[in-house]
Coordinates of C-alpha atoms in Angstrom, one line a residue:
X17 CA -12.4 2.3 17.4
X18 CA -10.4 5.6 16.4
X19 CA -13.3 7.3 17.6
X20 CA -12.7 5.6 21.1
X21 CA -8.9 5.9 21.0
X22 CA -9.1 9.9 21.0
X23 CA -12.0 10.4 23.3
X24 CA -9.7 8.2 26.0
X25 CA -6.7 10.0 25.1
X26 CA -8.2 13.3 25.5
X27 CA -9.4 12.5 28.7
X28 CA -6.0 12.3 30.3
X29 CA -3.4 14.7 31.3
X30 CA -0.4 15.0 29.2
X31 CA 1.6 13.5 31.4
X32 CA -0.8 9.9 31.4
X33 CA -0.9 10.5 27.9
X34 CA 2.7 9.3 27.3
X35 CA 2.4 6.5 29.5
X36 CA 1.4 2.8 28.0
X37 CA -2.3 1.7 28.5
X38 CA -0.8 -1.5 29.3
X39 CA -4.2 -3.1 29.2
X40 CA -4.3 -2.7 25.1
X41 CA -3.4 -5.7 22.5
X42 CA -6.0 -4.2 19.8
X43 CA -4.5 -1.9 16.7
X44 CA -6.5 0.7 16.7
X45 CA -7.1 3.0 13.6
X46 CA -5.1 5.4 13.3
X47 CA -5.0 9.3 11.9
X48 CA -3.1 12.0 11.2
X49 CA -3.2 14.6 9.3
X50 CA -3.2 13.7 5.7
X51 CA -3.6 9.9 6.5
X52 CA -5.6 6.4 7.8
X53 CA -3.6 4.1 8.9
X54 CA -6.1 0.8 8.9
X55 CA -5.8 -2.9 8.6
X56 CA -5.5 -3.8 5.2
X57 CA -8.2 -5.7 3.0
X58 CA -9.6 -7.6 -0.2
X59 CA -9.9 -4.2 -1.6
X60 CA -6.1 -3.2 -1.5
X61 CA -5.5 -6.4 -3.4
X62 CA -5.2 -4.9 -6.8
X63 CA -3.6 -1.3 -5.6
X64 CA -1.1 -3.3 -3.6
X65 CA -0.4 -5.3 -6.2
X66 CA 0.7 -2.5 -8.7
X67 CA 2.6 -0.7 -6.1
X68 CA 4.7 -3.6 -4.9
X69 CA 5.5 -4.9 -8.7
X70 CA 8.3 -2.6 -8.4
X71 CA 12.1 -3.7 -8.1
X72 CA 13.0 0.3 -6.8
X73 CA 11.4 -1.1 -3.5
X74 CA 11.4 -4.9 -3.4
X75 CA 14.9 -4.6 -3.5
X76 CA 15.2 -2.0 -0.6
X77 CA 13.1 -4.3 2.0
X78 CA 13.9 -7.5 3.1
X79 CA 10.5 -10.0 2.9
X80 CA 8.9 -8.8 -0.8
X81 CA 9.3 -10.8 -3.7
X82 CA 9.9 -9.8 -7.1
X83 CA 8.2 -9.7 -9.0
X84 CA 5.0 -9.1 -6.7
X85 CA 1.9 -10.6 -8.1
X86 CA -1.7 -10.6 -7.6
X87 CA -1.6 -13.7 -5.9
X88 CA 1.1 -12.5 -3.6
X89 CA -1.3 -9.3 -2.6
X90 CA -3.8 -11.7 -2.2
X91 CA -2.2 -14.1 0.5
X92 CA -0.7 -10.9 2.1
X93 CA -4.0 -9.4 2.7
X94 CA -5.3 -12.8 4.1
X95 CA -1.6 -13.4 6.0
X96 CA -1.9 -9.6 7.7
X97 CA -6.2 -10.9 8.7
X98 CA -4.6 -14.1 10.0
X99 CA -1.8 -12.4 11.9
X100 CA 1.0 -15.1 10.5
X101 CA 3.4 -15.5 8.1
X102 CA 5.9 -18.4 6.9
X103 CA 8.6 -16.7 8.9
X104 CA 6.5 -16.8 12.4
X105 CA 4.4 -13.5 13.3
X106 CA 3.7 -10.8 10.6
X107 CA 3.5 -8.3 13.3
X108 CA 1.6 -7.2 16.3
X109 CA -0.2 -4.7 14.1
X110 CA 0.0 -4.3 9.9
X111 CA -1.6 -1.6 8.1
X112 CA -2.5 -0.2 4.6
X113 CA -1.8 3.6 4.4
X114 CA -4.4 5.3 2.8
X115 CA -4.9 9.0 1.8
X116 CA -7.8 10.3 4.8
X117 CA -9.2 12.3 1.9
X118 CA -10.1 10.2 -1.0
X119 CA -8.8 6.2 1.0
X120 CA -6.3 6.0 -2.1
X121 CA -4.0 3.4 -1.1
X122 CA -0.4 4.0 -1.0
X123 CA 1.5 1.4 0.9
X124 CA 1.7 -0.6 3.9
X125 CA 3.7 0.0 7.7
X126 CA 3.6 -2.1 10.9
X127 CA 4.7 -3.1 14.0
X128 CA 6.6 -6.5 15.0
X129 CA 7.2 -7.8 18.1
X130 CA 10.8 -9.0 19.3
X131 CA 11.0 -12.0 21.3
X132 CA 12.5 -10.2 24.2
X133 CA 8.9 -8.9 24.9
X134 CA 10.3 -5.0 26.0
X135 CA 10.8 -4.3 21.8
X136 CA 9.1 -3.7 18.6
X137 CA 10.5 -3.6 15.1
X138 CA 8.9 -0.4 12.7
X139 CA 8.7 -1.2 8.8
X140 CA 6.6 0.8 5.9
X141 CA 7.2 1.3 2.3
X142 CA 5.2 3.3 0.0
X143 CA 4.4 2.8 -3.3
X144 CA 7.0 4.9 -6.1
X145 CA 4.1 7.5 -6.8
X146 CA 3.6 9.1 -3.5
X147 CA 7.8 9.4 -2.1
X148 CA 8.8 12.2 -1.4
X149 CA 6.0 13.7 0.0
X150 CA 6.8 13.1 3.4
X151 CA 3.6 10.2 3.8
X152 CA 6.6 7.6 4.9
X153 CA 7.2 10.2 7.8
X154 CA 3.5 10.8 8.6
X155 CA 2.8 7.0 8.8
X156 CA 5.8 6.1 10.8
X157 CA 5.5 9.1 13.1
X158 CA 1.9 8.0 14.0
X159 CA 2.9 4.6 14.2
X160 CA 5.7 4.9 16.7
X161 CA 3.6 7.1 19.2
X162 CA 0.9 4.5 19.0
X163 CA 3.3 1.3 19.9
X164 CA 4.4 3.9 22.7
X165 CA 1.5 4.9 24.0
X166 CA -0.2 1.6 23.9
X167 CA 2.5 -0.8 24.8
X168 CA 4.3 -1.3 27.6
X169 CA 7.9 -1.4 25.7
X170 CA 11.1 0.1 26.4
X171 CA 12.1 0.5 22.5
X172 CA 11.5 0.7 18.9
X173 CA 13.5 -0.8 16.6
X174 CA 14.3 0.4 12.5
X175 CA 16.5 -0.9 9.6
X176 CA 17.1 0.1 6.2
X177 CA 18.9 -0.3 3.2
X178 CA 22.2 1.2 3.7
X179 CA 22.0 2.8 0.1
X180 CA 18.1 3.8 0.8
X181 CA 18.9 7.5 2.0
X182 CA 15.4 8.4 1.8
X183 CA 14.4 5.6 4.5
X184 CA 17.3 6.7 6.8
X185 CA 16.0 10.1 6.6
X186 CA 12.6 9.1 7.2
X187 CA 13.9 6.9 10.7
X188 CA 16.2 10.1 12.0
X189 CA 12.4 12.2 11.6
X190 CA 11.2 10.2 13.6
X191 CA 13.9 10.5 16.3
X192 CA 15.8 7.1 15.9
X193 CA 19.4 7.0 16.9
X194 CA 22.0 4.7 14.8
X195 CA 23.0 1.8 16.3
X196 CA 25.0 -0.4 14.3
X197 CA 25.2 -2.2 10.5
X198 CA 24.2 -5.7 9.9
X199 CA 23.0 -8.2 7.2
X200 CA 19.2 -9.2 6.5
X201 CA 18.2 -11.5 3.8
X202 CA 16.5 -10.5 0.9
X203 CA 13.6 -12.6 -1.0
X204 CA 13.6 -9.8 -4.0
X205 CA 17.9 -10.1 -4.4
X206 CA 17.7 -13.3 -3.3
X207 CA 20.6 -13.5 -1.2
X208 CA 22.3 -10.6 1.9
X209 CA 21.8 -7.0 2.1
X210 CA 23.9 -4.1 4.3
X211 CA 21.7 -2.7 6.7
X212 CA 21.5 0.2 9.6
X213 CA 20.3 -0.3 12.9
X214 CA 17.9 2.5 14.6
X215 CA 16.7 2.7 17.6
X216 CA 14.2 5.1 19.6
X217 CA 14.0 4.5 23.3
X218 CA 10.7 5.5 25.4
X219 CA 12.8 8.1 27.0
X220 CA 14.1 9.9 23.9
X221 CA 10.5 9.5 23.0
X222 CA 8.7 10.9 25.5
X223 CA 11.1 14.0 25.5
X224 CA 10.4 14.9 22.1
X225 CA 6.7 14.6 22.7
X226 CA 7.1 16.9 25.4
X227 CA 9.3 19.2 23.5
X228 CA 6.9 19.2 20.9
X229 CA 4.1 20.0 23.3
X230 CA 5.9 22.7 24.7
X231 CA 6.2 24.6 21.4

């Protein structure tokens, strides 16, 4: 499939390039540079297990429980094959990010749809071990230019923390503007958290592609 993906992509001009192939609904496999962004499976269970047994990130996202057990990986992997969750759609696309040179896996990212159909919401944590090594950036960069380029949306939505600096610094990367602060719930506090609002829109999107390009 990621084989697929680039051979169409190379095929068109730039300009096509950074317009939606409205005609896609799959999640493709994605790369870049250092990563594989693929749909997760049985064999994450025990990685994703570790990884998420930790308070430092339960606590900065809204939907994971602490502590995070086996079971919990478990029903997550089979929730993600499924494509639904307790709390309605898990996202159009969810994926494990793994290291492209040994498959290592180091947390997960996705995309969820809003109801207004023209928007998608971008989440991803990794695992303690691998922050600050600029994955988060890597997986979210190649994430957003896939729901870009394969949707036809008019913007991308982001929220964190409002104590996680190292989340807010991965959204701004990416582009995202600040939009507002809010309340989410929190299964691992168990009550309300203070949250930003980000947003990228196609337009600021495609003009940072093309400024990139140009470089």
């Amino acid at each position: 499939m990621q084989t697929e993906l680039l051979r169409e992509d190379q095929s068109r001009s730039p300009e096509q390039r950074l317009r939606p192939q409205r005609s896609r609904t799959d999640c493709p496999i994605l790369l870049s540079p250092r990563l594989v962004l693929r749909a997760p499976h049985e064999d994450d269970i025990d990685a994703l297990a570790h990884l998420a047994n930790n308070a430092n990130i339960a606590t900065m996202v809204s939907r994971m429980p602490h502590p995070y057990t086996t079971a919990d990986a478990a029903d997550f992997v089979r929730r993600a094959k499924a494509g639904t969750t307790g709390h309605g759609t898990i996202g159009k696309c969810v994926y494990a990010i793994t290291k492209a040179d040994n498959g290592a896996f180091l947390g997960c990212c996705g995309i969820e749809p809003h109801e207004d159909g023209r928007t998608v919401e971008l989440g991803y944590w990794l695992g303690e071990p691998h922050w600050n090594q600029g994955y988060a950036t890597e997986a979210a960069q190649a994430l957003t230019d896939m729901a870009f380029r394969t949707r036809d949306i008019d913007q991308i939505d982001a929220r964190c923390r409002v104590t996680n600096v190292a989340s807010r610094r991965v959204i701004q990367k990416c582009g995202f503007q600040f939009q507002g602060s809010g309340m989410v719930g929190s299964l691992a506090l168990g009550g309300m958290m203070a949250v930003e609002w980000y947003r990228l829109d196609r337009k600021t999107w495609v003009s940072l592609r093309s400024w990139g390009a140009s470089r």
